[in-house]
PDB file of C-alpha atoms in Angstrom:
ATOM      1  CA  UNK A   1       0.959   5.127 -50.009  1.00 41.00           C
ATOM      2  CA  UNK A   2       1.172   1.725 -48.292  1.00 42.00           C
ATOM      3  CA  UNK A   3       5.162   1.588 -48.137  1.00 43.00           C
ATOM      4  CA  UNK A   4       5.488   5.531 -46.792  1.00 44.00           C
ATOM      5  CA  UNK A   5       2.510   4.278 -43.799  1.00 41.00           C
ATOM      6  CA  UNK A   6       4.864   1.114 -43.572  1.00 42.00           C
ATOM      7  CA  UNK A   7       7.476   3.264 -43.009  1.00 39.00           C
ATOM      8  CA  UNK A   8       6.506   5.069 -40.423  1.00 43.00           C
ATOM      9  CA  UNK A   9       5.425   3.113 -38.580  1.00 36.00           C
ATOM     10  CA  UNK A  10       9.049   1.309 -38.691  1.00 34.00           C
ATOM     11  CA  UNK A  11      10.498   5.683 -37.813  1.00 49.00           C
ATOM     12  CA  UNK A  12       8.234   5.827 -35.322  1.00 55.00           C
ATOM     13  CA  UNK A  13       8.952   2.195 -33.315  1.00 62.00           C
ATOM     14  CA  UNK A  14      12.280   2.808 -33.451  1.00 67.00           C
ATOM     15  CA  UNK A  15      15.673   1.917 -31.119  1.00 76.00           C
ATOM     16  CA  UNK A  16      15.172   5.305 -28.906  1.00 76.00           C
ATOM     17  CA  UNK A  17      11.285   4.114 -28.417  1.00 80.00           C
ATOM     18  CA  UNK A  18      12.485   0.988 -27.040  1.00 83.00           C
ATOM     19  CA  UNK A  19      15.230   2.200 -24.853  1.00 82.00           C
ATOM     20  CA  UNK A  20      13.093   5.223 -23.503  1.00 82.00           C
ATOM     21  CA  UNK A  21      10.036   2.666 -22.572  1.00 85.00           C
ATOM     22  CA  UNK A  22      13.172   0.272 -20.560  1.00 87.00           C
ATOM     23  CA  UNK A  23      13.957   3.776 -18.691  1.00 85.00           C
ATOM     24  CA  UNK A  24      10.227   4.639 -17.913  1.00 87.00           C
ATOM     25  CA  UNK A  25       9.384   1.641 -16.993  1.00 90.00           C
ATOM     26  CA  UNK A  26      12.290   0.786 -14.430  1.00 88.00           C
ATOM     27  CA  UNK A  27      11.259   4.326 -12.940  1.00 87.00           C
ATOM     28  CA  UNK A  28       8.160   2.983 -12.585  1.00 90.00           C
ATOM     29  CA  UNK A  29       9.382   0.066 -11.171  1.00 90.00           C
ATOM     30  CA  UNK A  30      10.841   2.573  -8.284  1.00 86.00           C
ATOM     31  CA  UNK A  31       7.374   4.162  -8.113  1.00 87.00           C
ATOM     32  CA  UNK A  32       5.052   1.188  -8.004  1.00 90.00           C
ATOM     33  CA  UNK A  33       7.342   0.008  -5.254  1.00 88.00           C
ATOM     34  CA  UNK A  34       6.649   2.322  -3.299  1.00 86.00           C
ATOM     35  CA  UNK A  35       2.988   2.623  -3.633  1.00 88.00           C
ATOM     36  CA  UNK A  36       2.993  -0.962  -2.726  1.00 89.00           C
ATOM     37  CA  UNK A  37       5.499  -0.448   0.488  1.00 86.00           C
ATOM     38  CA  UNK A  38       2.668   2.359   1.776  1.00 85.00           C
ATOM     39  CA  UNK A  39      -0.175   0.470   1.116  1.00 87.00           C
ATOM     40  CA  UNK A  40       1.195  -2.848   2.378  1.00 86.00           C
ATOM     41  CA  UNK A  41       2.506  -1.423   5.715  1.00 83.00           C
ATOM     42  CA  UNK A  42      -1.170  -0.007   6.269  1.00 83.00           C
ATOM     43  CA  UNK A  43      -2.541  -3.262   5.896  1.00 85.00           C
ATOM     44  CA  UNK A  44       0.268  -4.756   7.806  1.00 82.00           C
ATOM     45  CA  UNK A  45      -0.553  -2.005  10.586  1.00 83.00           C
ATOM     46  CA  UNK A  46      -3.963  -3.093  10.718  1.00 83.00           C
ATOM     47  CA  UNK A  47      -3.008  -6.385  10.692  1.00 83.00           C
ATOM     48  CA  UNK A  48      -0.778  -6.231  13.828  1.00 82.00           C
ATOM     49  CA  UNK A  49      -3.630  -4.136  15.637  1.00 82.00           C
ATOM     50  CA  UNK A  50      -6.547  -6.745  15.306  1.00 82.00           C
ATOM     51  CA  UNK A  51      -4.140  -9.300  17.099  1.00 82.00           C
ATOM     52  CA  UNK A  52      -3.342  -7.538  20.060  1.00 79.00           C
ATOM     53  CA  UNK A  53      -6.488  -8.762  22.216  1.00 81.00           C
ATOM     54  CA  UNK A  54      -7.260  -8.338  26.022  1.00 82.00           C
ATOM     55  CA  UNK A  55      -9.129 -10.969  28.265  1.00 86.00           C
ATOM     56  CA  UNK A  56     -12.259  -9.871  30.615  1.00 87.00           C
ATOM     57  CA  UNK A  57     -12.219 -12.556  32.915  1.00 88.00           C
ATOM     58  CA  UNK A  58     -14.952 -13.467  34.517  1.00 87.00           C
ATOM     59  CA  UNK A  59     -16.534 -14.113  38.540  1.00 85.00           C
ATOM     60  CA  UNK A  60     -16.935 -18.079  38.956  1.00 83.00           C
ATOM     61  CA  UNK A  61     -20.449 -16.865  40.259  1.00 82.00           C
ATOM     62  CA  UNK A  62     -21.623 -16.509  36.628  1.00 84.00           C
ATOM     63  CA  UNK A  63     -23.242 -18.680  35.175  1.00 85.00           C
ATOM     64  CA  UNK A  64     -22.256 -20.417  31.471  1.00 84.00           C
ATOM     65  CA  UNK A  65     -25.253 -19.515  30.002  1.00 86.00           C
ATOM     66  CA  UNK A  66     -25.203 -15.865  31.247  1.00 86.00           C
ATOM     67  CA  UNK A  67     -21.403 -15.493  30.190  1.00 86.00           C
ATOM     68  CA  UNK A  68     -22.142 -16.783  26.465  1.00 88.00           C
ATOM     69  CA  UNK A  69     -25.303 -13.840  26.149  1.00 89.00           C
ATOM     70  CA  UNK A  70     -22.690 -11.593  27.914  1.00 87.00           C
ATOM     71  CA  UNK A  71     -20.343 -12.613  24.497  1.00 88.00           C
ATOM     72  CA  UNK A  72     -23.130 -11.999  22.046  1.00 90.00           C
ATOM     73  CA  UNK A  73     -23.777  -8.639  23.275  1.00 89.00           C
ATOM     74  CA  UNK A  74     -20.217  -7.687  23.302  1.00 87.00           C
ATOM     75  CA  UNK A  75     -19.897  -9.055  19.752  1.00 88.00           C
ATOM     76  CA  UNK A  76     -22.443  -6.501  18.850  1.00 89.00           C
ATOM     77  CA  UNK A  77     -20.642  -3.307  19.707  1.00 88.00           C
ATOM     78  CA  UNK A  78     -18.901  -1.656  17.342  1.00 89.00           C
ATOM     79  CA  UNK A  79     -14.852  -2.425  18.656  1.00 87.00           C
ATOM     80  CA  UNK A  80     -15.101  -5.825  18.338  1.00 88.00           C
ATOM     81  CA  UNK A  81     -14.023  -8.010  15.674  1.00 88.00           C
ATOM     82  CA  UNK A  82     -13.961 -11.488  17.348  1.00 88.00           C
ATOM     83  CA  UNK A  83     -14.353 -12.864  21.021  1.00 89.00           C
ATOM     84  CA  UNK A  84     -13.631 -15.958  21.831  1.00 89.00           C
ATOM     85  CA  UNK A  85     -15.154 -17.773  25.558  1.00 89.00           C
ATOM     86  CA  UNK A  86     -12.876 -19.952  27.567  1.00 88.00           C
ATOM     87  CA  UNK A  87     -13.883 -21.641  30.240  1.00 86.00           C
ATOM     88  CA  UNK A  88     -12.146 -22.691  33.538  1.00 84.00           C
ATOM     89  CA  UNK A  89     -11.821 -26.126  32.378  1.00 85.00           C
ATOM     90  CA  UNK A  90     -10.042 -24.967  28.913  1.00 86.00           C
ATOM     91  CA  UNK A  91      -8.122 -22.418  30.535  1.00 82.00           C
ATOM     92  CA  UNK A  92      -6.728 -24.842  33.078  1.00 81.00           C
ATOM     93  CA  UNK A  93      -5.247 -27.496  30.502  1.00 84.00           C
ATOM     94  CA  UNK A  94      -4.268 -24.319  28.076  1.00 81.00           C
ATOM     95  CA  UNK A  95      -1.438 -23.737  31.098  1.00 80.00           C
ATOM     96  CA  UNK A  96      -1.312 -27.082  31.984  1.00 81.00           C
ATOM     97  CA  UNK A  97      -0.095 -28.379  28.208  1.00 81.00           C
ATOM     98  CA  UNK A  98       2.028 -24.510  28.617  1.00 78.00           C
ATOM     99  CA  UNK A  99       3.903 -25.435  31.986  1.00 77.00           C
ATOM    100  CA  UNK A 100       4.245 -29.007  31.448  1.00 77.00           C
ATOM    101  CA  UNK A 101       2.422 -29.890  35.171  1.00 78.00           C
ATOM    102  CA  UNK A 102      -0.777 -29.514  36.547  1.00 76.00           C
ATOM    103  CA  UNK A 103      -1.392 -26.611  39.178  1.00 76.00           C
ATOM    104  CA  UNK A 104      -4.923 -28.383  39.967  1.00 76.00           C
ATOM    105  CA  UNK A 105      -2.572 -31.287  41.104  1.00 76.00           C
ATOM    106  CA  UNK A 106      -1.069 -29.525  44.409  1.00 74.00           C
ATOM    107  CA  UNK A 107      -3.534 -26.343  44.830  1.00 75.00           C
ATOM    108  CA  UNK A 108      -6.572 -28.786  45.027  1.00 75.00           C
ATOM    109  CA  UNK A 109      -8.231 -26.599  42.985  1.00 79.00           C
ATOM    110  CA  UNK A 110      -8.579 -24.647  39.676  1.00 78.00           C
ATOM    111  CA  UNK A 111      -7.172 -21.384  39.827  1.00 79.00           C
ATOM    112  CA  UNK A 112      -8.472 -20.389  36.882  1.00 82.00           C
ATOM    113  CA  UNK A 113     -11.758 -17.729  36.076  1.00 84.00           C
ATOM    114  CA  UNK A 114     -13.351 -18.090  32.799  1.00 86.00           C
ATOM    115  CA  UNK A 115     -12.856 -15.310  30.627  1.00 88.00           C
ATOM    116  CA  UNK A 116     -13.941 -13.997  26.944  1.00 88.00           C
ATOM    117  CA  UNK A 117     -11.010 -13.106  25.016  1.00 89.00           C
ATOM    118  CA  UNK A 118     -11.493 -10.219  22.579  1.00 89.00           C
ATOM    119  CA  UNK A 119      -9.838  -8.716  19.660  1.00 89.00           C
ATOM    120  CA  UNK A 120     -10.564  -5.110  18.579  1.00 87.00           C
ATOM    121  CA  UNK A 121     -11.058  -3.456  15.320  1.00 87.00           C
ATOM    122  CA  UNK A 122      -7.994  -1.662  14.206  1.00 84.00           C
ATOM    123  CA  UNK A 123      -9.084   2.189  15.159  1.00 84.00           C
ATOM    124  CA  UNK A 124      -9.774   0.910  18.630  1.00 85.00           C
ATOM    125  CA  UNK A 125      -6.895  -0.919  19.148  1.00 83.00           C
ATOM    126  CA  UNK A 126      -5.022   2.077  21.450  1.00 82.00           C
ATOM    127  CA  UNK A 127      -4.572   3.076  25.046  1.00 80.00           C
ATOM    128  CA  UNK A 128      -7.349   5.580  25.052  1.00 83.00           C
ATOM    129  CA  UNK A 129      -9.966   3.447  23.513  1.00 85.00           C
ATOM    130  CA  UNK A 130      -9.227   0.319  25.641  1.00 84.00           C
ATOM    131  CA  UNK A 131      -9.165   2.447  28.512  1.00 84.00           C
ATOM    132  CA  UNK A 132     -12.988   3.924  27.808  1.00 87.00           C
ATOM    133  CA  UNK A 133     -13.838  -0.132  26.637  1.00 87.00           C
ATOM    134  CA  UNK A 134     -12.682  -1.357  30.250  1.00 85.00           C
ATOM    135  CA  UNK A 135     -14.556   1.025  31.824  1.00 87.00           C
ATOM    136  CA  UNK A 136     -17.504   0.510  30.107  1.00 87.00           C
ATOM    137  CA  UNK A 137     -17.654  -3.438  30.541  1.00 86.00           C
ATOM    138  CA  UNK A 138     -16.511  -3.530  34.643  1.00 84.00           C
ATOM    139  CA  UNK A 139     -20.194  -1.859  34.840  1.00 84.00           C
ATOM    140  CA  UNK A 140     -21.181  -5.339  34.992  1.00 82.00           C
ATOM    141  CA  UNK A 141     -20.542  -7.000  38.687  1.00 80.00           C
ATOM    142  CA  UNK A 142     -19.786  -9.888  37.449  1.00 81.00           C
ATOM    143  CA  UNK A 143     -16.423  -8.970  35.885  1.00 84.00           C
ATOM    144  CA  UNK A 144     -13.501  -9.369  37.522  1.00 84.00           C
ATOM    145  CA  UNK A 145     -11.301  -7.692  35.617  1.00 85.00           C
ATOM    146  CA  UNK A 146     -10.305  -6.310  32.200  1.00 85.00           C
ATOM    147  CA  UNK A 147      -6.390  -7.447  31.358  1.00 83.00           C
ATOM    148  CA  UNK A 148      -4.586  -6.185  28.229  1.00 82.00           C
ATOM    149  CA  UNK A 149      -0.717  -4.700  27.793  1.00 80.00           C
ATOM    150  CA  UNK A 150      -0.491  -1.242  27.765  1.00 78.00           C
ATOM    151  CA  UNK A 151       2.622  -1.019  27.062  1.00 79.00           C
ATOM    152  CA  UNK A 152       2.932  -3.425  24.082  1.00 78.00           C
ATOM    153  CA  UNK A 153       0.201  -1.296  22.414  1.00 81.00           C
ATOM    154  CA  UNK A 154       1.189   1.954  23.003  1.00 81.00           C
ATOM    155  CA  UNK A 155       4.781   0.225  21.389  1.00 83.00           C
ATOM    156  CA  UNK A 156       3.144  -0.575  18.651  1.00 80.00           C
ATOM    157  CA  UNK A 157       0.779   1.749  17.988  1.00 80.00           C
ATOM    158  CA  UNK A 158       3.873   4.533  18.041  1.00 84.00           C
ATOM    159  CA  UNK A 159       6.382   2.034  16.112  1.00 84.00           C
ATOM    160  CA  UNK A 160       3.594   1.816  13.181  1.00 81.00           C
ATOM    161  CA  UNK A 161       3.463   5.912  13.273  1.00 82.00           C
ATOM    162  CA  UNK A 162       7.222   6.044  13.082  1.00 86.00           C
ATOM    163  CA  UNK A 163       7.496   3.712  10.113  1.00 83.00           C
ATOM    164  CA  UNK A 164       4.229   5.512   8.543  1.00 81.00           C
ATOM    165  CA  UNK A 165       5.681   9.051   8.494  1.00 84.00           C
ATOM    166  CA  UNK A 166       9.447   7.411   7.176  1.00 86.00           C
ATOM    167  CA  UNK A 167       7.686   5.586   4.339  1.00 81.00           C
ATOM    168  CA  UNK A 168       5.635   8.763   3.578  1.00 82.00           C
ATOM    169  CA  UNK A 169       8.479  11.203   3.616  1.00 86.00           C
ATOM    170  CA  UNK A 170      10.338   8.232   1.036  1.00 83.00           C
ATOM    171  CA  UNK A 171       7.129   8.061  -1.075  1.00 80.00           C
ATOM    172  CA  UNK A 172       7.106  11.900  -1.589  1.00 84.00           C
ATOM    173  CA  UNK A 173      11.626  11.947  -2.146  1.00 86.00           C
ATOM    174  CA  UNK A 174      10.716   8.921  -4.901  1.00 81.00           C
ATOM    175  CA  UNK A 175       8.241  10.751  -6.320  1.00 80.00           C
ATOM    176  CA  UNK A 176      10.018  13.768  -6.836  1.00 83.00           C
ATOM    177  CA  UNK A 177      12.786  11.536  -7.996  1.00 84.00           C
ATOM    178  CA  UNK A 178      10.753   9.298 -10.274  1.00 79.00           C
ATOM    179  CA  UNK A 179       9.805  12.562 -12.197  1.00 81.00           C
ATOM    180  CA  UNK A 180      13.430  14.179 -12.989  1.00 84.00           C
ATOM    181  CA  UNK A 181      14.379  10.819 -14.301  1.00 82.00           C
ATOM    182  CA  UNK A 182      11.439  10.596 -16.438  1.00 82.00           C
ATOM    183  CA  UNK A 183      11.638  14.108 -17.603  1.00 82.00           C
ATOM    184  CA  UNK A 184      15.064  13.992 -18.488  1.00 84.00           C
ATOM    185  CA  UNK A 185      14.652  10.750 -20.500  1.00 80.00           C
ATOM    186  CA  UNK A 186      11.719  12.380 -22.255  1.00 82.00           C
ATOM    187  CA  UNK A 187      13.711  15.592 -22.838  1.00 80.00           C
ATOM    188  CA  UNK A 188      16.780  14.006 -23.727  1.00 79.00           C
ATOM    189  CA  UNK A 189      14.526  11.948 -26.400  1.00 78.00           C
ATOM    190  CA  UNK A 190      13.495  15.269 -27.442  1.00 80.00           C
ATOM    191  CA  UNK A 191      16.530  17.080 -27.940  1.00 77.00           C
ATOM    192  CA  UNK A 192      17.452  15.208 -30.539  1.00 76.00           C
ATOM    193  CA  UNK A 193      14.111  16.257 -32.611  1.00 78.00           C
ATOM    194  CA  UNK A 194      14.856  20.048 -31.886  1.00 78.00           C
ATOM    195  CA  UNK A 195      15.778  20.564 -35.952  1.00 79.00           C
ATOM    196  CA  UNK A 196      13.097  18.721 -36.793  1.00 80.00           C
ATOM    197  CA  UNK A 197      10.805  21.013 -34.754  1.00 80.00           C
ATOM    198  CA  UNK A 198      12.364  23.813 -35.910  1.00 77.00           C
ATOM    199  CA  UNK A 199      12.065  23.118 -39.706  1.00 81.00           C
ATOM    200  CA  UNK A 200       8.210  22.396 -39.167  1.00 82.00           C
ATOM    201  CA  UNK A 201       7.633  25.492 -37.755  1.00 79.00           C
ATOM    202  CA  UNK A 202       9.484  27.053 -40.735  1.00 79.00           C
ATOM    203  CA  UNK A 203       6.960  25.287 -43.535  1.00 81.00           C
ATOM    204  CA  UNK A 204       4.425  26.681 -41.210  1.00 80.00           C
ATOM    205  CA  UNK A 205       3.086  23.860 -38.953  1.00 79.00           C
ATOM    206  CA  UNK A 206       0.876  25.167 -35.689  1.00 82.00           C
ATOM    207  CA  UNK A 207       2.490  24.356 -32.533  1.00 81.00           C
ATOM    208  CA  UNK A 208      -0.757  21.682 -32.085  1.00 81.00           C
ATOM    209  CA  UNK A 209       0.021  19.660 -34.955  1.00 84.00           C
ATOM    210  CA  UNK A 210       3.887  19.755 -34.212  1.00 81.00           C
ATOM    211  CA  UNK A 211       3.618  18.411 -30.380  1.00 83.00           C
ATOM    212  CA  UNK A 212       0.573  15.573 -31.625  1.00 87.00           C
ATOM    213  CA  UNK A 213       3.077  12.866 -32.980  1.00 86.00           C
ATOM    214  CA  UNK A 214       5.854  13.723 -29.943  1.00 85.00           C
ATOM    215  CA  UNK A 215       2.714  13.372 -27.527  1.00 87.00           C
ATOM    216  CA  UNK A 216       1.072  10.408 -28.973  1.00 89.00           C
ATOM    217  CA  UNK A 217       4.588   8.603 -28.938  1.00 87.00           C
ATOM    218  CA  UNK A 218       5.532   9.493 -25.075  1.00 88.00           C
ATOM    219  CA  UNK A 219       1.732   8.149 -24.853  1.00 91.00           C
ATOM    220  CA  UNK A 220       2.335   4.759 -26.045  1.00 90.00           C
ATOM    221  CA  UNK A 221       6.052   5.160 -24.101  1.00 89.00           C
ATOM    222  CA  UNK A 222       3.346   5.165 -20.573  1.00 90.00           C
ATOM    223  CA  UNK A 223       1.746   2.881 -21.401  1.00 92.00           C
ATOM    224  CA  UNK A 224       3.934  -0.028 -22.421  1.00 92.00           C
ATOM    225  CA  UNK A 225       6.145   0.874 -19.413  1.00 92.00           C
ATOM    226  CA  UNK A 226       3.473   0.875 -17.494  1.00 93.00           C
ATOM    227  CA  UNK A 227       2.537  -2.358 -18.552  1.00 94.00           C
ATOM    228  CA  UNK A 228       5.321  -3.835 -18.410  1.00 94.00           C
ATOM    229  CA  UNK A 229       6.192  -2.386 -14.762  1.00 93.00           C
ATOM    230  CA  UNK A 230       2.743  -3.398 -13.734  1.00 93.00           C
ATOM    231  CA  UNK A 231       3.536  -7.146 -15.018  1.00 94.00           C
ATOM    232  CA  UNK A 232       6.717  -7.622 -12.498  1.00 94.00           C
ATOM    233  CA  UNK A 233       4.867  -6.189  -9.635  1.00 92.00           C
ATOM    234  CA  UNK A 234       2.598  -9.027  -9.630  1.00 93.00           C
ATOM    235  CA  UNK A 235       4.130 -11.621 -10.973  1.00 93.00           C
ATOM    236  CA  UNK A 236       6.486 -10.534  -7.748  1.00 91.00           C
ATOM    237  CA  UNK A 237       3.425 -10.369  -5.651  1.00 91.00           C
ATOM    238  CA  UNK A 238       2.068 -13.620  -6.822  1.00 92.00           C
ATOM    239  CA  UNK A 239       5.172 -15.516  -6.302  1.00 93.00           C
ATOM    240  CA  UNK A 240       5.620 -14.017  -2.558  1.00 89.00           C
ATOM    241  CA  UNK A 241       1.969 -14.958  -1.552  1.00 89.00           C
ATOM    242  CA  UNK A 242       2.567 -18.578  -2.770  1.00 90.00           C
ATOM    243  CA  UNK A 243       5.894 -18.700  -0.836  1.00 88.00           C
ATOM    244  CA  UNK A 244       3.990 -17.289   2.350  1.00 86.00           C
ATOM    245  CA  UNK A 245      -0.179 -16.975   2.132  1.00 86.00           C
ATOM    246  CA  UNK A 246      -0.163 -15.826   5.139  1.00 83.00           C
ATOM    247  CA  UNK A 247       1.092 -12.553   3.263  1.00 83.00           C
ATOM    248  CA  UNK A 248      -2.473 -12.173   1.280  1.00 86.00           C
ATOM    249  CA  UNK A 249      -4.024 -10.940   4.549  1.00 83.00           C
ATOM    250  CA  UNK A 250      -1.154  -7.610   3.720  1.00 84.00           C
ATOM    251  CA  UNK A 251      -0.559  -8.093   0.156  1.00 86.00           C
ATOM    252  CA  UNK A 252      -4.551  -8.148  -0.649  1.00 88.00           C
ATOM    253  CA  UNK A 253      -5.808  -8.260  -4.538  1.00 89.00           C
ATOM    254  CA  UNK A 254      -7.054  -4.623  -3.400  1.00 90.00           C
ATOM    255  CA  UNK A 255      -3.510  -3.598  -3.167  1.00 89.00           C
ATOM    256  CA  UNK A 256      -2.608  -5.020  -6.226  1.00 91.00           C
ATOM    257  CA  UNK A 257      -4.919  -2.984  -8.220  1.00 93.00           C
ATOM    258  CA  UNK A 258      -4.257   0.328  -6.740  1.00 93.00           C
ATOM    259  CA  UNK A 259      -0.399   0.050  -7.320  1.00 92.00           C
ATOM    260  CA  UNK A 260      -1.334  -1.331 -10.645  1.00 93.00           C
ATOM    261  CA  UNK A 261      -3.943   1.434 -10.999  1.00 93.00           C
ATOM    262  CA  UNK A 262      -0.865   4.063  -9.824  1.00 91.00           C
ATOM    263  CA  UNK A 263       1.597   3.060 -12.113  1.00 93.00           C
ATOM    264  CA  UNK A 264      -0.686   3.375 -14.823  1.00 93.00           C
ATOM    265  CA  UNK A 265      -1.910   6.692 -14.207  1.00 93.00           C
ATOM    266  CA  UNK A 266       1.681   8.263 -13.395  1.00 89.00           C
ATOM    267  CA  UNK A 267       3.162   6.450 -16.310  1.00 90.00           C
ATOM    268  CA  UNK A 268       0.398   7.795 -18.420  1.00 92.00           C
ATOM    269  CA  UNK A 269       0.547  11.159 -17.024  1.00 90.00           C
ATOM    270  CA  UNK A 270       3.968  12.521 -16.468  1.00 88.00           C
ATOM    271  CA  UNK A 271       5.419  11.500 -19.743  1.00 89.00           C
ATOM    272  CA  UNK A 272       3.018  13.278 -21.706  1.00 89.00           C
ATOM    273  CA  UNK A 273       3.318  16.204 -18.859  1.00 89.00           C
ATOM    274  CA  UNK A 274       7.254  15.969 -19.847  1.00 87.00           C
ATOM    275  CA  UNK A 275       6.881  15.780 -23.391  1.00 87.00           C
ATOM    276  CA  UNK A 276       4.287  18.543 -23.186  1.00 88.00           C
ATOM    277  CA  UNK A 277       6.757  20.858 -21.439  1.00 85.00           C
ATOM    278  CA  UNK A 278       9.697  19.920 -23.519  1.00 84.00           C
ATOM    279  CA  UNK A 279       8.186  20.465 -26.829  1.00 85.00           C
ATOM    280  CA  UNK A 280       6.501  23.955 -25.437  1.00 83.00           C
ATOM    281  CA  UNK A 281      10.656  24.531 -24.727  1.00 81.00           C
ATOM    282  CA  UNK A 282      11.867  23.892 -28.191  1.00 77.00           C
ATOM    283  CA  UNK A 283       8.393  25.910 -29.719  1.00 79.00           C
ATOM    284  CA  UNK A 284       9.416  28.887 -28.501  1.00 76.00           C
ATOM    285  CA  UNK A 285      13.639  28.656 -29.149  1.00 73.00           C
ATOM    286  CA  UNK A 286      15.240  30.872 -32.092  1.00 72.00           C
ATOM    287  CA  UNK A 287      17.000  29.355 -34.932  1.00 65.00           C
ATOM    288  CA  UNK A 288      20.085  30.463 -33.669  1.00 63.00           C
ATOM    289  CA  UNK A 289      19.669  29.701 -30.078  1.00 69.00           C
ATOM    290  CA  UNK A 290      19.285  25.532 -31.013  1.00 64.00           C
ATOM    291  CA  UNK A 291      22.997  25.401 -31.592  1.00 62.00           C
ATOM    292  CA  UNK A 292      24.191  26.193 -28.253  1.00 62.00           C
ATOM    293  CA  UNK A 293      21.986  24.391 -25.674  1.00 60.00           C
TER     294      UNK A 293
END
C-alpha cells in the first residue's frame, strides 16, 4: 500500500506538471504585470496631482500673525493637503539665490507679497475645483490674488485620462489573452488523458469522481504558478524601490498585495475554470469520436 501511494504521488508530480506550472505561471507573469501597471499609474496619477500647487499671495497690509491663522483655517478645509507660508523676506532671497542678483538692490525695495503656497488633494486638483477654491478664498480683502497654471493642469489632468483608458483597454486585451493561453495549456494537458477518461467512465466512475484528481492537480498547477509569479513581482518591486525610493510613494506595499492578491485569485481560478470545462468536453465525447479530434 505504501509503494502504490509512493507511486502516485511520483504519476501525479510528473514532467507535464512541471512544464504546465512554467506556462501558467509566465501567463501570470503577463497578468500580474498588468495589474501592477493600472494600479501603479493611479498612484502615480495621484502622485503628480498633489504636486501641482497654486500660491494665494497675500496684501503687505496683513499682518504675520493674521496670515499664519489665515493658514490654519485653510489647512482645515477639506482640498488641502499641505500649505506652506512664505514671507516677503523668504520669497525675496528664493529669487534672489534663482536669478543670481538682487532686485531689492536697484528697485529700493522688495517686490515681493507674502503668500501661502498650497497643494490640493488629488480629486481637487482640476480646473473646475480650483476655479470654485479661488473664488471662495478672494472673499477675504486681504488677498491679492490666487495664481495657479491652468493650462499645465488641465494637461495633465487629460494626459493621465488618456493613459488611464489605454492601460484599461490593455488590461482587458491581456486578460482575454492570459485566459486562451491558460486554457489551451490546461486543455492540451488534458487531451492527452482523454482514454483515460474514457475507460473510467466505462468501469463506471461518476463524472464527480473522474474530474476530482484532474481538478485537484490544475489546483496545485495555480497555485505554485501563482507563487512563483507572485515571487518575481516583488522581488522586481523590491529591487526597483531600492534603486529609486522615491518610487514607494507609486509602488506602495498596498499595491504589492493586491497584484499579489490578483495573481493568486486568477491563477487559482481560471485553471480549475479550464480544467472544469475541458473535462465536462471529454465527459460527454463518444468512444468513437476521441479518435478524430
Amino acid at each position: 500500500m505504501k509503494k502504490k501511494s509512493k507511486n502516485n504521488a511520483v504519476s501525479y508530480f510528473d514532467m507535464q506538471f512541471i512544464t504546465s506550472s512554467i506556462s501558467t505561471t509566465l501567463v501570470l507573469l503577463l497578468l500580474g504585470l498588468v495589474v501592477f501597471f493600472v494600479l501603479a499609474a493611479n498612484n502615480l496619477s495621484v502622485y503628480v496631482r498633489e504636486n501641482i500647487n497654486f500660491s494665494v499671495l497675500i496684501s503687505d497690509d496683513m499682518k504675520e500673525s493674521d496670515i499664519l491663522k489665515l493658514q490654519k483655517k485653510l489647512d482645515k478645509e477639506p482640498f488641502v493637503k499641505e500649505s506652506e507660508y512664505i514671507s516677503k523676506k523668504q520669497a525675496l532671497k528664493e529669487q534672489t539665490e534663482a536669478m543670481g542678483t538682487d532686485p531689492q538692490e536697484f528697485l529700493g525695495y522688495n517686490p515681493f507679497t507674502a503668500s501661502i503656497e498650497i497643494k490640493l488633494h488629488s480629486d481637487y486638483a482640476n480646473s473646475d475645483s480650483i476655479a470654485k477654491i479661488e473664488k471662495m478664498i478672494k472673499k477675504n480683502t486681504d488677498i491679492q490674488d490666487v495664481l495657479y497654471q491652468k493650462e499645465l493642469i488641465d494637461a495633465v489632468n487629460e494626459n493621465i485620462r488618456n493613459i488611464s483608458l489605454v492601460l484599461l483597454a490593455l488590461a482587458v486585451v491581456l486578460t482575454f489573452i492570459s485566459f486562451a493561453l491558460i486554457n489551451n495549456t490546461i486543455r492540451l494537458a488534458i487531451y492527452s488523458k482523454r482514454f483515460l477518461i474514457h475507460t473510467m467512465k466505462l468501469v463506471g466512475a461518476s463524472w464527480g469522481f473522474i474530474r476530482r484528481p484532474f481538478l485537484l492537480r490544475n489546483f496545485w498547477i495555480g497555485v505554485l504558478a501563482a507563487f512563483i509569479a507572485d515571487a518575481i513581482l516583488m522581488g522586481t518591486a523590491y529591487w526597483l524601490v531600492s534603486y529609486e525610493p522615491e518610487l514607494i510613494r507609486v509602488i506602495t506595499p498596498e499595491v504589492m498585495l493586491l497584484v499579489s492578491g490578483a495573481v493568486l485569485v486568477f491563477g487559482i481560478v481560471i485553471t480549475l475554470f479550464c480544467a472544469y470545462l475541458s473535462i465536462n468536453k471529454y465527459l460527454r465525447m463518444k468512444a468513437s469520436t476521441l479518435y478524430y479530434i
